[in-house]
mmCIF file of N, CA, C and O in Angstrom:
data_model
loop_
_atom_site.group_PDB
_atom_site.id
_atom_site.type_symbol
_atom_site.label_atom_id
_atom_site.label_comp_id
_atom_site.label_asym_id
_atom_site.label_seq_id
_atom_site.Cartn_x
_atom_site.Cartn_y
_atom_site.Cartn_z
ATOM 1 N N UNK A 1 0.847 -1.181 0.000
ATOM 2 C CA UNK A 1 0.000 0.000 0.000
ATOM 3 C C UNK A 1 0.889 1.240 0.000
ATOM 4 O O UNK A 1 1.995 1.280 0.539
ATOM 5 N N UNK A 2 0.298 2.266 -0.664
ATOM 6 C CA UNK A 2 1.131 3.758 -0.594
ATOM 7 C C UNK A 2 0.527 4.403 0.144
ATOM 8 O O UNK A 2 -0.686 4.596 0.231
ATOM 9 N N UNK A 3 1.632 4.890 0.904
ATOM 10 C CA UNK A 3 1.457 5.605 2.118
ATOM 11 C C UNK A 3 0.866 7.147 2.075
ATOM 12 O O UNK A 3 1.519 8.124 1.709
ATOM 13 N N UNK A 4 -0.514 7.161 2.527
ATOM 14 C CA UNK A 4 -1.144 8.360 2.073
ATOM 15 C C UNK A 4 -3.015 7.816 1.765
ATOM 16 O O UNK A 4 -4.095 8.146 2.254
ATOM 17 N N UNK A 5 -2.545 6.796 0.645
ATOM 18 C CA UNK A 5 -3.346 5.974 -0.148
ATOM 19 C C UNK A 5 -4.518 5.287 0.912
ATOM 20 O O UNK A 5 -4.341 4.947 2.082
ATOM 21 N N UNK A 6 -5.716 5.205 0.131
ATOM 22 C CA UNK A 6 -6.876 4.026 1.083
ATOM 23 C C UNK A 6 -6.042 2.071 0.342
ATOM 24 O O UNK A 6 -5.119 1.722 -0.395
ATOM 25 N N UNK A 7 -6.749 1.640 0.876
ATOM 26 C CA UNK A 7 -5.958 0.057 0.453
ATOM 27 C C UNK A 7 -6.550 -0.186 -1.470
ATOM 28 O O UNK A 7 -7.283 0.567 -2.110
ATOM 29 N N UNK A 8 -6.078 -1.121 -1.800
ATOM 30 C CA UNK A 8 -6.980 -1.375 -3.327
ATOM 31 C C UNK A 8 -7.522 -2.614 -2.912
ATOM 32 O O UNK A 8 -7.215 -3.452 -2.065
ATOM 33 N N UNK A 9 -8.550 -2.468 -3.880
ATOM 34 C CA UNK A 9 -9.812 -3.275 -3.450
ATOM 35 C C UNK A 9 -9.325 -4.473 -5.236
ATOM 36 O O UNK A 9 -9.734 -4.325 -6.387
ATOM 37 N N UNK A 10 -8.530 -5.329 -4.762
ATOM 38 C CA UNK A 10 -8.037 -6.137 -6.567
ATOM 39 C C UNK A 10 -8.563 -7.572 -6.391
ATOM 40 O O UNK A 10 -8.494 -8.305 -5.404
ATOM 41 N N UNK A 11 -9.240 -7.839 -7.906
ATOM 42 C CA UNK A 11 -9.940 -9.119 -7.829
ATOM 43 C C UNK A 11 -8.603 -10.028 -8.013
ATOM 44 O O UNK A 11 -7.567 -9.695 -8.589
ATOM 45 N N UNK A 12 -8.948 -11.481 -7.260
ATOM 46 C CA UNK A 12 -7.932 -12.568 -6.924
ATOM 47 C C UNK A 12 -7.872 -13.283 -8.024
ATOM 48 O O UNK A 12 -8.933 -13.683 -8.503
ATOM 49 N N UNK A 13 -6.575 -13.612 -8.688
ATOM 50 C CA UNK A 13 -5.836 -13.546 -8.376
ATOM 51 C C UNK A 13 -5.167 -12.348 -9.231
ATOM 52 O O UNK A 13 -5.377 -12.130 -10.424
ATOM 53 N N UNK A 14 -4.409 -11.697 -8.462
ATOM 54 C CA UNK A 14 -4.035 -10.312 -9.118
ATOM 55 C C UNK A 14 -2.406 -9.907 -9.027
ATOM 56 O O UNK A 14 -1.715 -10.565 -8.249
ATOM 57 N N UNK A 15 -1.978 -9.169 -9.565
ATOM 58 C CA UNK A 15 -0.311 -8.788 -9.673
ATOM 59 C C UNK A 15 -0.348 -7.780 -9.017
ATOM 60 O O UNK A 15 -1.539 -7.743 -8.710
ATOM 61 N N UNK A 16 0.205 -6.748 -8.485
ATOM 62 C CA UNK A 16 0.213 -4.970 -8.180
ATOM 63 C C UNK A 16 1.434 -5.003 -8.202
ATOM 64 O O UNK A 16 2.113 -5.843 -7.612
ATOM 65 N N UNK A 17 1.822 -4.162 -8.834
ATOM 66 C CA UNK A 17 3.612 -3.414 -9.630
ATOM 67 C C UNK A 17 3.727 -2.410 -9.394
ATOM 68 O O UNK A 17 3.117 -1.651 -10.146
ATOM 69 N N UNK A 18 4.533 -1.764 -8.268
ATOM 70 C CA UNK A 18 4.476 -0.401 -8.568
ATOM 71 C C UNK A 18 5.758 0.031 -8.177
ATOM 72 O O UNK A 18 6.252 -0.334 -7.110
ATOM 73 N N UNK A 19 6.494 0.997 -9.187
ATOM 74 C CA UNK A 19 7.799 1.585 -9.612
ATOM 75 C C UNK A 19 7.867 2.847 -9.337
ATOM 76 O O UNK A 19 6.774 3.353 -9.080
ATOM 77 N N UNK A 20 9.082 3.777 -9.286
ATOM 78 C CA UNK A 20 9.425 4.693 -9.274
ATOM 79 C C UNK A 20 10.738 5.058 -9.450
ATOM 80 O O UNK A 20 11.356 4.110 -8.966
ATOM 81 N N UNK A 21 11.723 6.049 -9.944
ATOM 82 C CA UNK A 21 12.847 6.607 -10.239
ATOM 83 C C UNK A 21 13.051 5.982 -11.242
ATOM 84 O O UNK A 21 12.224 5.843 -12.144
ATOM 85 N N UNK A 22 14.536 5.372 -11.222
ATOM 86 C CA UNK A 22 15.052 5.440 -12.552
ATOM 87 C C UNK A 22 15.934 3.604 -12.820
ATOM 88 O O UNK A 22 16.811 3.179 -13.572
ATOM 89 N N UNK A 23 15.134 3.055 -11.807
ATOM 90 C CA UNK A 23 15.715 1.259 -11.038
ATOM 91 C C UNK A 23 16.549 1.767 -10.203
ATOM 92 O O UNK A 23 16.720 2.868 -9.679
ATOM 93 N N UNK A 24 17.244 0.322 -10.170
ATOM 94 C CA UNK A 24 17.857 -0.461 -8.577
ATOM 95 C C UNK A 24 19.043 -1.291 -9.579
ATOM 96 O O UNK A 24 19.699 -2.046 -8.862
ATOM 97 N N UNK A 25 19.496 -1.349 -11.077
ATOM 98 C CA UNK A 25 20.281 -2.164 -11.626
ATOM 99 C C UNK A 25 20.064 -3.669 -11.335
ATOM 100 O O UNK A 25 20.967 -4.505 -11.316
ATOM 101 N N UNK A 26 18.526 -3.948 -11.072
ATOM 102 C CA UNK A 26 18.052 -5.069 -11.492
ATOM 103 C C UNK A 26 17.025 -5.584 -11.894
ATOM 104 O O UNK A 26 16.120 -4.882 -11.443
ATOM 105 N N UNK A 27 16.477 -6.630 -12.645
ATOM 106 C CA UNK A 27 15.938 -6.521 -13.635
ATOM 107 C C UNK A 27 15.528 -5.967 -14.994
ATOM 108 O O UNK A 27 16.498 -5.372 -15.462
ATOM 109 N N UNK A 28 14.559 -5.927 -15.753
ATOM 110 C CA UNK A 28 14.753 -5.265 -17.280
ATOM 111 C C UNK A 28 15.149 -4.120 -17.904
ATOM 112 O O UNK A 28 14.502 -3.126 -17.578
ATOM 113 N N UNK A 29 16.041 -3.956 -18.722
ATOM 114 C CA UNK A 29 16.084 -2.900 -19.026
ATOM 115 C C UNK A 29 15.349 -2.038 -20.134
ATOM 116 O O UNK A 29 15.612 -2.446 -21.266
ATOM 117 N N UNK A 30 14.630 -1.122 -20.100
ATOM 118 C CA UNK A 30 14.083 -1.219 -21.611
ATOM 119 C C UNK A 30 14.531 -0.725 -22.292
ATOM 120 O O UNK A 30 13.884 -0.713 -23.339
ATOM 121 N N UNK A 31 15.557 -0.135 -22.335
ATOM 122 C CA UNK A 31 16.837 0.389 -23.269
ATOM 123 C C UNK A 31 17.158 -1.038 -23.748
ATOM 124 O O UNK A 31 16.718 -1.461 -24.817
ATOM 125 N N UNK A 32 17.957 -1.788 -22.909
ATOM 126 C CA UNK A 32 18.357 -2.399 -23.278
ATOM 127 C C UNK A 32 17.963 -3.871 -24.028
ATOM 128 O O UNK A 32 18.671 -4.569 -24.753
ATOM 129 N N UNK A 33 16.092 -4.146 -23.426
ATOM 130 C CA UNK A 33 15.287 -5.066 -24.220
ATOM 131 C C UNK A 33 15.013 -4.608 -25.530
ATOM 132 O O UNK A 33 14.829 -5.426 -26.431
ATOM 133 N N UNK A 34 14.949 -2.921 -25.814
ATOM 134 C CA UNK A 34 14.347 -2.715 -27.325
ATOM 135 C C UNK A 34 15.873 -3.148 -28.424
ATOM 136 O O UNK A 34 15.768 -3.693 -29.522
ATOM 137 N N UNK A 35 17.256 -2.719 -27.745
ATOM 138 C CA UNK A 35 18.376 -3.104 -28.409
ATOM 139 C C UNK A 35 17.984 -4.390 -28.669
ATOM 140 O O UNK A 35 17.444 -4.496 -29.770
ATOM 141 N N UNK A 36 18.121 -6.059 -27.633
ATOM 142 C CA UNK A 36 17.671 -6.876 -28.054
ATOM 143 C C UNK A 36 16.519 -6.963 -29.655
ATOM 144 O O UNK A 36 16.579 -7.557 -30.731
ATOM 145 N N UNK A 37 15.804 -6.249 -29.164
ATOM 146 C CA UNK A 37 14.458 -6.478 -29.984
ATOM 147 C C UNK A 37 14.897 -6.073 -31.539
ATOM 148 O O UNK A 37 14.459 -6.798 -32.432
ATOM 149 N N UNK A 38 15.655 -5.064 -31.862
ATOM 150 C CA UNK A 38 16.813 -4.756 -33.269
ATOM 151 C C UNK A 38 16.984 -5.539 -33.760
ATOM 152 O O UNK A 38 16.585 -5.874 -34.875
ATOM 153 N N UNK A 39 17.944 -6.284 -32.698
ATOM 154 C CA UNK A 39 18.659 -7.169 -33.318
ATOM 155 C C UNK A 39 17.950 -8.364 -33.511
ATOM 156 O O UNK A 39 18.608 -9.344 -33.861
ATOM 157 N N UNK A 40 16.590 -8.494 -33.331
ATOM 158 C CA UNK A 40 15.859 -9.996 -33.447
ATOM 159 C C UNK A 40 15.643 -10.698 -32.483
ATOM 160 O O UNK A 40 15.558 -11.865 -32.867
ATOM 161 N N UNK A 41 15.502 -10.607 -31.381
ATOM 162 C CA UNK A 41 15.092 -11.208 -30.403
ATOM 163 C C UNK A 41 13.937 -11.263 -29.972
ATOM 164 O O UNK A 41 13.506 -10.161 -29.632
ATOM 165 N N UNK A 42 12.786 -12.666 -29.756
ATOM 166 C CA UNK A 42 11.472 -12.591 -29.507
ATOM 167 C C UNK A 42 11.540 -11.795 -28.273
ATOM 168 O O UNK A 42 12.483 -11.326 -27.635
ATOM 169 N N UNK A 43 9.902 -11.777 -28.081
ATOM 170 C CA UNK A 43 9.753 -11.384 -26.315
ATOM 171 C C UNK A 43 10.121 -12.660 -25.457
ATOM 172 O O UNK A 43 10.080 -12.459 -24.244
ATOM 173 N N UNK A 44 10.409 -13.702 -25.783
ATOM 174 C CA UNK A 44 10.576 -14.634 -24.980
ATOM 175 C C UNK A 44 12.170 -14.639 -24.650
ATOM 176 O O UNK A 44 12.597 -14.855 -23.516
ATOM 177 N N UNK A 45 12.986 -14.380 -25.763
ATOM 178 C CA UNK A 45 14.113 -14.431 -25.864
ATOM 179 C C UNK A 45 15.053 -13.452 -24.529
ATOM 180 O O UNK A 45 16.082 -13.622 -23.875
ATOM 181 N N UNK A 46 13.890 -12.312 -24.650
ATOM 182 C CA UNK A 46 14.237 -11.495 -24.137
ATOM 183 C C UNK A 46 14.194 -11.368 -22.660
ATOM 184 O O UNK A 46 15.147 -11.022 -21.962
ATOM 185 N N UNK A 47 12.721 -11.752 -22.144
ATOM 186 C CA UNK A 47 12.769 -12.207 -20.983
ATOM 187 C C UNK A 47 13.434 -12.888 -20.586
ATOM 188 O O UNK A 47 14.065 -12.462 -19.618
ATOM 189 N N UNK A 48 13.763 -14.482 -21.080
ATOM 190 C CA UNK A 48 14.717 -15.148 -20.280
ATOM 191 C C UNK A 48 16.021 -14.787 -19.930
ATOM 192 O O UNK A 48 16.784 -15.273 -19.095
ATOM 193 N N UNK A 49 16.215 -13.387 -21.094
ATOM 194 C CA UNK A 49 17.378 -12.633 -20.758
ATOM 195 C C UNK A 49 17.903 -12.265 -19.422
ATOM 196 O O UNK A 49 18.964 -12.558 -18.871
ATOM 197 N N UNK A 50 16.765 -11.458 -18.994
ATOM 198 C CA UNK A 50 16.640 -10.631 -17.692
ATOM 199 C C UNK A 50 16.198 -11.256 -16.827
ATOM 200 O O UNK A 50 16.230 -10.871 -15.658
ATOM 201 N N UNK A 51 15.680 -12.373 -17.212
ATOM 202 C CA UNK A 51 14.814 -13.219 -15.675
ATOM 203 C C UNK A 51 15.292 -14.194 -16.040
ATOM 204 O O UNK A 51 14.545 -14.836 -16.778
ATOM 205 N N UNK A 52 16.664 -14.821 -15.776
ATOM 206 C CA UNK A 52 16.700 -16.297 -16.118
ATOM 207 C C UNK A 52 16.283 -17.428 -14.802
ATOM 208 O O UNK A 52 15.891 -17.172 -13.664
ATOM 209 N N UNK A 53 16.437 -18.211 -15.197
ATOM 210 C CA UNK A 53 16.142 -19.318 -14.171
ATOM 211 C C UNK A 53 14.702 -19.294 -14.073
ATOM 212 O O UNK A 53 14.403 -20.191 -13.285
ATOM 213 N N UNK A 54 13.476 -18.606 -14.559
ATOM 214 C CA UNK A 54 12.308 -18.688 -14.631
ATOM 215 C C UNK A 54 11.302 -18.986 -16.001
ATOM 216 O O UNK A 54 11.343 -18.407 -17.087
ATOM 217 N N UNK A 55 10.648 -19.777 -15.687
ATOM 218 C CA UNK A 55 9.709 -20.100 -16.391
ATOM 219 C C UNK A 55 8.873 -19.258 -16.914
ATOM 220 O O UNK A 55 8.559 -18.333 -16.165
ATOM 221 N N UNK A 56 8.423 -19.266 -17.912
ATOM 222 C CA UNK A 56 7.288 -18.559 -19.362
ATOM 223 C C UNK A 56 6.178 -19.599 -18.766
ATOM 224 O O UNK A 56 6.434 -20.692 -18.260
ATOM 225 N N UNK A 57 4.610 -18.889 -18.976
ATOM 226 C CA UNK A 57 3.650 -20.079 -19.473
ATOM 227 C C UNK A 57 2.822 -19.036 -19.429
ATOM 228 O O UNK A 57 3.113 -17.937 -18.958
ATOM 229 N N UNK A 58 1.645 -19.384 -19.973
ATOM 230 C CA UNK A 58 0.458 -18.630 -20.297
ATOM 231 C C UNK A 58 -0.455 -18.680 -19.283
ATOM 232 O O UNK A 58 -0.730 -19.675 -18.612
ATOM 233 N N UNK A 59 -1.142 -17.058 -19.138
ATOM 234 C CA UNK A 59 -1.823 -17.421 -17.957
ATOM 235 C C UNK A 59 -3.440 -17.488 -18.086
ATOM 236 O O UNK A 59 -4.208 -16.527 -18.115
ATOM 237 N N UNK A 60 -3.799 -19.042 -18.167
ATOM 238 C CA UNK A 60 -5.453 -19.472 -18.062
ATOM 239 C C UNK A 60 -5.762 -19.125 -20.112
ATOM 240 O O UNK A 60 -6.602 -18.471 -20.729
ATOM 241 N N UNK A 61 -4.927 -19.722 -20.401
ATOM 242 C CA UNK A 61 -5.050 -19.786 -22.225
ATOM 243 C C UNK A 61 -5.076 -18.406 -22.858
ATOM 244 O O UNK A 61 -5.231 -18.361 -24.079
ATOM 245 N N UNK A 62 -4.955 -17.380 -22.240
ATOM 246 C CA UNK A 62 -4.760 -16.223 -22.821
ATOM 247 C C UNK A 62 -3.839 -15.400 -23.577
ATOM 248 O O UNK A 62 -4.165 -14.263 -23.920
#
């Protein structure tokens, strides 16, 4: 929750992401995923870039 903020009211099962500045030098870069993406790299390619050791799958056939 943000401090200030009432709580969010999010249907289950749900993600909440929330960012600010400019990172922490970890995880994606998007400078550096669109370079990937130039040069030919799927979105999958790319993710496993930045997130390795984790699994891809679709969520509920969508």
């Amino acid at each position: 929750m943000l401090e200030g903020q009432p709580p969010l009211q999010l249907p289950r099962p749900a993600l909440l992401v929330i960012g600010r500045g400019f990172g922490h030098g970890v995880g994606m870069s998007q400078w550096g995923a669109y370079g990937l993406a130039l040069r030919g790299s799927s979105h999958e390619q790319i993710l496993r870039h930045y997130y390795r050791g984790t699994t891809l799958t679709l969520d509920g056939g969508r």
